[in-house]
XYZ file of N, CA, C and O in Angstrom:
672
model
N 0.844 -1.167 0.000
C 0.000 0.000 0.000
C 0.894 1.237 0.000
O 1.800 1.350 0.799
N 0.625 2.159 -0.915
C 1.468 3.339 -1.029
C 1.129 4.357 0.054
O 0.057 4.331 0.660
N 2.090 5.258 0.242
C 1.923 6.284 1.274
C 0.761 7.211 0.935
O 0.031 7.650 1.823
N 0.582 7.514 -0.362
C -0.528 8.390 -0.773
C -1.872 7.761 -0.430
O -2.796 8.447 -0.015
N -1.963 6.433 -0.608
C -3.218 5.752 -0.285
C -3.503 5.825 1.215
O -4.637 5.984 1.629
N -2.446 5.697 2.028
C -2.632 5.829 3.475
C -3.123 7.224 3.829
O -3.982 7.391 4.697
N -2.579 8.236 3.153
C -3.032 9.607 3.421
C -4.486 9.801 3.010
O -5.258 10.450 3.720
N -4.859 9.237 1.883
C -6.250 9.342 1.434
C -7.177 8.634 2.417
O -8.236 9.146 2.768
N -6.755 7.448 2.879
C -7.584 6.706 3.833
C -7.692 7.428 5.162
O -8.697 7.322 5.855
N -6.630 8.160 5.552
C -6.650 8.848 6.839
C -7.630 10.010 6.838
O -8.064 10.455 7.895
N -8.010 10.511 5.672
C -8.924 11.653 5.576
C -10.376 11.202 5.573
O -11.176 11.652 4.775
N -10.701 10.341 6.450
C -12.081 9.868 6.579
C -12.845 10.835 7.481
O -12.250 11.582 8.239
N -14.173 10.769 7.420
C -14.953 11.634 8.319
C -14.663 11.322 9.787
O -14.254 10.208 10.142
N -14.877 12.316 10.619
C -14.585 12.187 12.050
C -15.417 11.074 12.674
O -14.929 10.344 13.545
N -16.655 10.912 12.215
C -17.516 9.893 12.828
C -16.990 8.487 12.598
O -17.265 7.590 13.384
N -16.193 8.269 11.524
C -15.598 6.943 11.301
C -14.596 6.649 12.412
O -14.589 5.561 12.994
N -13.757 7.641 12.714
C -12.750 7.438 13.757
C -13.409 7.356 15.133
O -12.982 6.580 15.986
N -14.465 8.140 15.336
C -15.196 8.071 16.599
C -15.847 6.701 16.766
O -15.771 6.094 17.845
N -16.444 6.196 15.694
C -17.049 4.862 15.757
C -15.989 3.784 15.983
O -16.227 2.809 16.694
N -14.811 3.970 15.388
C -13.719 3.012 15.589
C -13.343 2.922 17.056
O -13.242 1.830 17.626
N -13.165 4.071 17.678
C -12.777 4.092 19.095
C -13.906 3.551 19.969
O -13.678 2.711 20.850
N -15.139 4.009 19.704
C -16.261 3.596 20.549
C -16.556 2.101 20.433
O -16.776 1.432 21.448
N -16.550 1.573 19.218
C -16.836 0.150 19.054
C -15.755 -0.704 19.711
O -16.065 -1.722 20.342
N -14.508 -0.274 19.594
C -13.426 -1.023 20.236
C -13.569 -0.978 21.754
O -13.408 -2.011 22.433
N -13.888 0.185 22.289
C -14.053 0.302 23.746
C -15.269 -0.477 24.240
O -15.226 -1.097 25.314
N -16.354 -0.459 23.464
C -17.547 -1.230 23.845
C -17.235 -2.726 23.816
O -17.644 -3.474 24.721
N -16.500 -3.170 22.803
C -16.126 -4.590 22.728
C -15.251 -4.970 23.921
O -15.431 -6.042 24.519
N -14.327 -4.086 24.284
C -13.473 -4.370 25.439
C -14.300 -4.396 26.730
O -14.104 -5.262 27.585
N -15.240 -3.453 26.861
C -16.078 -3.421 28.066
C -16.945 -4.679 28.160
O -17.087 -5.260 29.251
N -17.528 -5.105 27.047
C -18.337 -6.330 27.063
C -17.484 -7.551 27.390
O -17.915 -8.445 28.128
N -16.270 -7.599 26.830
C -15.370 -8.713 27.128
C -14.955 -8.685 28.595
O -14.825 -9.737 29.234
N -14.748 -7.499 29.142
C -14.385 -7.352 30.548
C -15.531 -7.827 31.443
O -15.311 -8.480 32.465
N -16.781 -7.495 31.049
C -17.944 -7.951 31.822
C -18.112 -9.464 31.723
O -18.507 -10.115 32.690
N -17.826 -10.015 30.542
C -17.998 -11.456 30.347
C -16.949 -12.251 31.110
O -17.264 -13.282 31.710
N -15.720 -11.777 31.067
C -14.643 -12.501 31.738
C -13.601 -11.494 32.242
O -12.643 -11.181 31.544
N -13.769 -11.002 33.470
C -12.873 -9.961 33.979
C -11.413 -10.414 34.121
O -10.507 -9.599 34.002
N -11.191 -11.682 34.323
C -9.809 -12.140 34.506
C -9.074 -12.291 33.168
O -7.848 -12.266 33.128
N -9.817 -12.438 32.076
C -9.198 -12.614 30.757
C -10.076 -11.963 29.685
O -10.702 -12.649 28.872
N -10.134 -10.614 29.654
C -11.038 -9.959 28.702
C -10.612 -10.119 27.239
O -11.421 -9.918 26.340
N -9.380 -10.498 27.003
C -8.926 -10.673 25.619
C -9.082 -12.119 25.147
O -8.742 -12.429 24.013
N -9.606 -12.964 26.004
C -9.857 -14.372 25.691
C -8.593 -15.073 25.194
O -8.637 -15.873 24.264
N -7.481 -14.749 25.809
C -6.212 -15.375 25.434
C -6.242 -16.816 25.930
O -6.489 -17.090 27.089
N -6.019 -17.747 25.032
C -6.066 -19.163 25.357
C -7.456 -19.750 25.263
O -7.636 -20.952 25.478
N -8.459 -18.942 24.958
C -9.832 -19.438 24.829
C -10.016 -20.092 23.460
O -9.139 -20.050 22.600
N -11.171 -20.703 23.256
C -11.452 -21.362 21.986
C -11.494 -20.355 20.820
O -11.064 -20.660 19.716
N -12.026 -19.183 21.084
C -12.095 -18.144 20.046
C -11.914 -16.777 20.694
O -12.547 -16.485 21.708
N -11.078 -15.915 20.120
C -10.877 -14.568 20.682
C -11.990 -13.618 20.235
O -11.871 -12.925 19.233
N -13.061 -13.587 20.986
C -14.250 -12.829 20.585
C -13.993 -11.335 20.452
O -14.678 -10.662 19.678
N -13.050 -10.820 21.159
C -12.800 -9.374 21.118
C -12.250 -8.938 19.761
O -12.317 -7.774 19.398
N -11.750 -9.883 18.977
C -11.186 -9.558 17.663
C -12.299 -9.179 16.676
O -12.025 -8.593 15.623
N -13.546 -9.460 17.018
C -14.646 -9.071 16.147
C -14.686 -7.566 15.918
O -15.058 -7.127 14.824
N -14.338 -6.770 16.901
C -14.401 -5.306 16.750
C -13.500 -4.820 15.617
O -13.978 -4.146 14.693
N -12.192 -5.125 15.640
C -11.373 -4.640 14.522
C -11.733 -5.266 13.178
O -11.654 -4.606 12.137
N -12.168 -6.526 13.188
C -12.538 -7.178 11.929
C -13.773 -6.509 11.329
O -13.819 -6.217 10.127
N -14.781 -6.239 12.144
C -15.980 -5.561 11.650
C -15.665 -4.160 11.143
O -16.173 -3.730 10.108
N -14.820 -3.451 11.866
C -14.430 -2.110 11.432
C -13.651 -2.164 10.119
O -13.846 -1.312 9.244
N -12.784 -3.155 9.979
C -12.020 -3.290 8.736
C -12.937 -3.632 7.570
O -12.763 -3.117 6.465
N -13.917 -4.494 7.801
C -14.850 -4.840 6.737
C -15.737 -3.659 6.360
O -16.115 -3.504 5.202
N -16.067 -2.836 7.323
C -16.957 -1.697 7.064
C -16.221 -0.511 6.455
O -16.696 0.093 5.510
N -15.034 -0.166 7.018
C -14.370 1.075 6.628
C -13.023 0.888 5.954
O -12.458 1.847 5.454
N -12.450 -0.296 5.985
C -11.172 -0.495 5.332
C -10.064 -0.830 6.314
O -10.288 -1.059 7.503
N -8.843 -0.841 5.789
C -7.687 -1.299 6.559
C -7.366 -0.372 7.724
O -7.170 -0.830 8.856
N -7.292 0.917 7.459
C -6.790 1.843 8.472
C -7.625 1.888 9.758
O -7.063 1.809 10.856
N -8.951 1.989 9.695
C -9.719 1.931 10.944
C -9.570 0.592 11.669
O -9.538 0.547 12.900
N -9.459 -0.513 10.921
C -9.247 -1.812 11.554
C -7.912 -1.883 12.267
O -7.809 -2.388 13.388
N -6.862 -1.377 11.621
C -5.538 -1.359 12.249
C -5.544 -0.439 13.465
O -4.933 -0.750 14.495
N -6.254 0.688 13.370
C -6.365 1.585 14.519
C -7.067 0.888 15.681
O -6.675 1.052 16.847
N -8.082 0.100 15.373
C -8.776 -0.648 16.420
C -7.855 -1.688 17.049
O -7.860 -1.882 18.274
N -7.049 -2.369 16.223
C -6.071 -3.334 16.758
C -5.055 -2.626 17.654
O -4.682 -3.152 18.710
N -4.612 -1.453 17.223
C -3.655 -0.693 18.036
C -4.285 -0.292 19.368
O -3.631 -0.349 20.426
N -5.556 0.099 19.334
C -6.250 0.451 20.571
C -6.403 -0.766 21.477
O -6.224 -0.669 22.698
N -6.700 -1.915 20.891
C -6.778 -3.140 21.691
C -5.426 -3.490 22.310
O -5.354 -3.911 23.469
N -4.356 -3.304 21.543
C -3.015 -3.560 22.081
C -2.702 -2.594 23.220
O -2.153 -2.991 24.259
N -3.084 -1.334 23.055
C -2.871 -0.349 24.127
C -3.700 -0.711 25.357
O -3.220 -0.575 26.495
N -4.934 -1.170 25.133
C -5.764 -1.598 26.263
C -5.158 -2.820 26.952
O -5.219 -2.936 28.179
N -4.579 -3.731 26.165
C -3.939 -4.901 26.782
C -2.768 -4.453 27.636
O -2.615 -4.923 28.767
N -1.934 -3.537 27.113
C -0.786 -3.070 27.894
C -1.231 -2.280 29.123
O -0.582 -2.335 30.163
N -2.358 -1.560 29.028
C -2.876 -0.820 30.186
C -3.437 -1.783 31.228
O -3.250 -1.574 32.440
N -4.122 -2.836 30.767
C -4.706 -3.800 31.702
C -3.683 -4.843 32.147
O -3.941 -5.589 33.090
N -2.547 -4.876 31.519
C -1.518 -5.885 31.787
C -1.035 -5.832 33.238
O -0.827 -6.860 33.870
N -0.896 -4.665 33.790
C -0.395 -4.552 35.172
C -1.422 -5.053 36.176
O -1.063 -5.580 37.218
N -2.723 -4.897 35.856
C -3.770 -5.310 36.792
C -4.035 -6.806 36.734
O -4.405 -7.412 37.726
N -3.941 -7.372 35.547
C -4.271 -8.788 35.386
C -3.069 -9.624 35.805
O -2.581 -9.506 36.904
N -2.615 -10.460 34.949
C -1.475 -11.311 35.282
C -0.238 -10.809 34.558
O -0.244 -10.679 33.338
N 0.816 -10.497 35.283
C 2.026 -10.036 34.605
C 2.641 -11.166 33.794
O 2.534 -12.332 34.135
N 3.269 -10.817 32.726
C 3.896 -11.806 31.855
C 4.207 -11.194 30.517
O 4.033 -9.997 30.298
N 4.676 -12.027 29.631
C 5.022 -11.543 28.301
C 3.763 -11.181 27.528
O 2.725 -11.833 27.671
N 3.846 -10.174 26.670
C 2.676 -9.825 25.859
C 2.372 -10.947 24.856
O 3.278 -11.605 24.358
N 1.110 -11.154 24.592
C 0.730 -12.218 23.637
C 0.993 -11.751 22.202
O 0.077 -11.368 21.481
N 2.249 -11.776 21.808
C 2.643 -11.224 20.508
C 1.949 -11.950 19.352
O 1.448 -11.308 18.417
N 1.901 -13.285 19.397
C 1.262 -14.022 18.309
C -0.245 -13.765 18.256
O -0.837 -13.691 17.185
N -0.842 -13.610 19.420
C -2.276 -13.302 19.499
C -2.549 -11.948 18.840
O -3.432 -11.821 17.986
N -1.765 -10.930 19.227
C -1.959 -9.593 18.668
C -1.589 -9.557 17.191
O -2.269 -8.905 16.385
N -0.542 -10.273 16.803
C -0.149 -10.321 15.400
C -1.216 -11.028 14.556
O -1.544 -10.579 13.450
N -1.775 -12.107 15.074
C -2.849 -12.806 14.364
C -4.068 -11.917 14.181
O -4.680 -11.901 13.104
N -4.427 -11.182 15.225
C -5.563 -10.257 15.123
C -5.276 -9.178 14.088
O -6.147 -8.819 13.284
N -4.048 -8.668 14.078
C -3.676 -7.634 13.123
C -3.713 -8.164 11.692
O -4.245 -7.507 10.791
N -3.174 -9.345 11.466
C -3.157 -9.916 10.113
C -4.582 -10.190 9.626
O -4.934 -9.874 8.481
N -5.418 -10.769 10.486
C -6.809 -11.023 10.112
C -7.526 -9.716 9.777
O -8.257 -9.624 8.785
N -7.290 -8.697 10.584
C -7.916 -7.398 10.349
C -7.442 -6.795 9.040
O -8.245 -6.243 8.275
N -6.142 -6.901 8.757
C -5.625 -6.334 7.512
C -6.158 -7.078 6.288
O -6.469 -6.454 5.265
N -6.305 -8.384 6.390
C -6.871 -9.146 5.267
C -8.320 -8.730 5.026
O -8.736 -8.503 3.886
N -9.075 -8.610 6.103
C -10.477 -8.182 5.964
C -10.561 -6.764 5.401
O -11.423 -6.461 4.568
N -9.673 -5.886 5.856
C -9.661 -4.514 5.349
C -9.303 -4.440 3.880
O -9.900 -3.670 3.118
N -8.325 -5.227 3.456
C -7.964 -5.259 2.036
C -9.117 -5.792 1.203
O -9.401 -5.281 0.116
N -9.775 -6.821 1.706
C -10.947 -7.371 1.023
C -12.004 -6.288 0.851
O -12.559 -6.108 -0.237
N -12.275 -5.545 1.917
C -13.285 -4.483 1.851
C -12.853 -3.384 0.885
O -13.672 -2.888 0.101
N -11.576 -3.006 0.909
C -11.094 -1.954 0.014
C -11.193 -2.382 -1.445
O -11.568 -1.585 -2.309
N -10.863 -3.636 -1.730
C -10.946 -4.125 -3.113
C -12.395 -4.090 -3.589
O -12.686 -3.631 -4.699
N -13.317 -4.547 -2.752
C -14.717 -4.558 -3.161
C -15.292 -3.156 -3.264
O -16.134 -2.886 -4.125
N -14.845 -2.249 -2.403
C -15.303 -0.858 -2.534
C -14.806 -0.253 -3.836
O -15.537 0.497 -4.495
N -13.577 -0.577 -4.225
C -13.053 -0.102 -5.505
C -13.852 -0.651 -6.672
O -14.173 0.072 -7.626
N -14.180 -1.943 -6.610
C -14.987 -2.544 -7.674
C -16.367 -1.905 -7.742
O -16.878 -1.622 -8.824
N -16.969 -1.681 -6.580
C -18.288 -1.038 -6.556
C -18.228 0.377 -7.118
O -19.127 0.803 -7.846
N -17.163 1.114 -6.776
C -16.992 2.468 -7.291
C -16.892 2.446 -8.819
O -17.535 3.260 -9.499
N -16.094 1.520 -9.356
C -15.960 1.431 -10.811
C -17.289 1.036 -11.458
O -17.662 1.578 -12.510
N -18.016 0.104 -10.852
C -19.318 -0.287 -11.395
C -20.314 0.867 -11.358
O -21.110 1.051 -12.285
N -20.281 1.649 -10.288
C -21.182 2.807 -10.202
C -20.846 3.837 -11.265
O -21.741 4.441 -11.867
N -19.547 4.054 -11.511
C -19.152 4.994 -12.561
C -19.605 4.494 -13.928
O -20.126 5.270 -14.742
N -19.428 3.203 -14.182
C -19.871 2.622 -15.445
C -21.382 2.735 -15.583
O -21.895 3.085 -16.657
N -22.092 2.472 -14.499
C -23.554 2.561 -14.515
C -24.011 3.992 -14.781
O -24.962 4.212 -15.542
N -23.346 4.972 -14.155
C -23.696 6.369 -14.407
C -23.471 6.723 -15.879
O -24.302 7.392 -16.504
N -22.331 6.276 -16.431
C -22.038 6.547 -17.837
C -23.102 5.915 -18.731
O -23.601 6.553 -19.663
N -23.460 4.658 -18.450
C -24.472 3.988 -19.262
C -25.836 4.661 -19.133
O -26.584 4.753 -20.110
N -26.173 5.151 -17.933
C -27.432 5.881 -17.756
C -27.445 7.162 -18.589
O -28.457 7.500 -19.215
N -26.321 7.878 -18.613
C -26.237 9.102 -19.407
C -26.368 8.787 -20.893
O -27.077 9.489 -21.622
N -25.678 7.744 -21.335
C -25.763 7.364 -22.747
C -27.185 6.943 -23.113
O -27.687 7.295 -24.185
N -27.833 6.183 -22.229
C -29.207 5.764 -22.497
C -30.125 6.973 -22.599
O -30.990 7.042 -23.476
N -29.928 7.941 -21.727
C -30.742 9.156 -21.770
C -30.509 9.915 -23.077
O -31.468 10.376 -23.713
N -29.244 10.024 -23.503
C -28.946 10.708 -24.761
C -29.568 9.972 -25.949
O -30.177 10.598 -26.834
N -29.420 8.660 -25.965
C -29.968 7.876 -27.075
C -31.490 7.961 -27.092
O -32.110 8.056 -28.154
N -32.107 7.962 -25.917
C -33.565 8.084 -25.840
C -34.019 9.429 -26.394
O -34.988 9.501 -27.159
N -33.301 10.505 -26.039
C -33.656 11.831 -26.569
C -33.470 11.876 -28.081
O -34.315 12.409 -28.797
N -32.365 11.303 -28.563
C -32.113 11.284 -30.001
C -33.176 10.458 -30.726
O -33.651 10.848 -31.801
N -33.567 9.357 -30.132
C -34.617 8.524 -30.741
C -35.940 9.275 -30.785
O -36.678 9.208 -31.781
N -36.244 10.006 -29.741
C -37.490 10.773 -29.704
C -37.478 11.859 -30.780
O -38.473 12.055 -31.486
N -36.333 12.550 -30.913
C -36.240 13.583 -31.944
C -36.344 12.974 -33.345
O -36.978 13.548 -34.239
N -35.722 11.824 -33.535
C -35.812 11.145 -34.821
C -37.254 10.735 -35.113
O -37.735 10.869 -36.243
N -37.951 10.256 -34.079
C -39.345 9.868 -34.250
C -40.205 11.086 -34.608
O -41.058 11.019 -35.505
N -39.955 12.224 -33.960
C -40.704 13.441 -34.287
C -40.424 13.885 -35.719
O -41.336 14.274 -36.463
N -39.158 13.813 -36.110
C -38.792 14.187 -37.472
C -39.452 13.258 -38.487
O -39.970 13.716 -39.512
N -39.460 11.978 -38.199
C -40.094 11.007 -39.093
C -41.592 11.273 -39.191
O -42.179 11.223 -40.286
N -42.223 11.553 -38.069
C -43.663 11.847 -38.082
C -43.950 13.104 -38.903
O -44.930 13.152 -39.650
N -43.104 14.117 -38.765
C -43.307 15.356 -39.521
C -43.148 15.091 -41.024
O -43.948 15.574 -41.833
N -42.124 14.331 -41.397
C -41.951 13.992 -42.819
C -43.136 13.202 -43.351
O -43.632 13.437 -44.459
N -43.601 12.250 -42.548
C -44.747 11.445 -42.963
C -45.983 12.322 -43.119
O -46.744 12.190 -44.089
N -46.173 13.250 -42.209
C -47.326 14.160 -42.282
C -47.222 15.044 -43.517
O -48.223 15.276 -44.214
N -46.016 15.544 -43.788
C -45.830 16.381 -44.973
C -46.101 15.594 -46.247
O -46.680 16.128 -47.207
N -45.712 14.349 -46.295
C -45.940 13.521 -47.477
C -47.419 13.233 -47.673
O -47.889 13.150 -48.811
N -48.138 13.075 -46.583
C -49.581 12.837 -46.703
C -50.304 14.091 -47.145
O -51.277 14.034 -47.894
N -49.836 15.259 -46.697
C -50.503 16.514 -47.034
C -50.264 16.875 -48.495
O -51.171 17.340 -49.185
N -49.074 16.714 -48.994
C -48.781 17.010 -50.398
C -47.949 15.871 -50.961
O -46.739 15.824 -50.789
N -48.604 14.951 -51.602
C -47.894 13.789 -52.125
C -46.896 14.201 -53.205
O -47.135 15.088 -53.996
N -45.814 13.536 -53.218
C -44.734 13.830 -54.147
C -44.334 12.528 -54.819
O -43.877 11.604 -54.153
N -44.506 12.438 -56.113
C -44.190 11.208 -56.824
C -42.944 11.409 -57.659
O -42.478 12.525 -57.885
N -42.451 10.320 -58.192
C -41.268 10.375 -59.035
C -41.586 11.089 -60.357
O -40.773 11.853 -60.872
N -42.780 10.850 -60.852
C -43.202 11.506 -62.105
C -43.238 13.013 -61.919
O -42.789 13.771 -62.796
N -43.770 13.477 -60.786
C -43.839 14.918 -60.524
C -42.433 15.492 -60.394
O -42.161 16.606 -60.839
N -41.520 14.715 -59.834
C -40.138 15.189 -59.706
C -39.492 15.335 -61.060
O -38.779 16.308 -61.342
N -39.761 14.393 -61.991
C -39.195 14.480 -63.363
C -39.795 15.682 -64.097
O -39.065 16.393 -64.816
N -41.039 15.904 -63.932
C -41.689 17.049 -64.600
C -41.089 18.336 -64.063
O -40.769 19.258 -64.828
N -40.891 18.437 -62.796
C -40.308 19.640 -62.181
C -38.868 19.839 -62.627
O -38.451 20.959 -62.937
N -38.115 18.753 -62.698
C -36.724 18.826 -63.147
C -36.641 19.272 -64.587
O -35.804 20.097 -64.974
N -37.529 18.723 -65.417
C -37.542 19.105 -66.831
C -37.916 20.578 -66.973
O -37.346 21.284 -67.826
N -38.806 21.052 -66.152
C -39.228 22.462 -66.232
C -38.097 23.390 -65.806
O -37.938 24.477 -66.373
N -37.306 22.982 -64.837
C -36.214 23.845 -64.411
C -35.040 23.824 -65.370
O -34.349 24.825 -65.526
N -34.877 22.710 -66.074
C -33.770 22.631 -67.048
C -34.115 23.425 -68.284
O -33.271 24.101 -68.862
N -35.353 23.348 -68.765
C -35.776 24.045 -69.997
C -36.169 25.425 -69.688
O -36.038 26.397 -69.442
């Protein structure tokens, strides 16, 4: 991912970043209520708290998901002194980060595809509108010609007579 893309992604609306922080904190609070001794579910069958960054990555892309993972890591280091001292769960945090980044890339790719499809659809809608207007004008022109032909019939014989009169 290029640096310019990171800058573009960082310019998201404020409510995206607010939702990122709030959803991560709510997930941590719910995990803390569910299991106060191990809110990160380290060693459990499934790390339920990882749903927050994964959902954020799927909804908004890589950067909000990574920010949520960073916030979870900061919360782990803040809660580390109160819970059980020991080495940080590096593989646990790395696994959460990798899963979040994969989900974010997936979301970014699909958002890009949707954007391109919407642009193509807009172009096709404009072309259809132009063709419809042109068809309507052609139909009006055809009706006018048909009406003129019915009002004053013009035959090939009359055209030859007129041509002969203009030549002589």
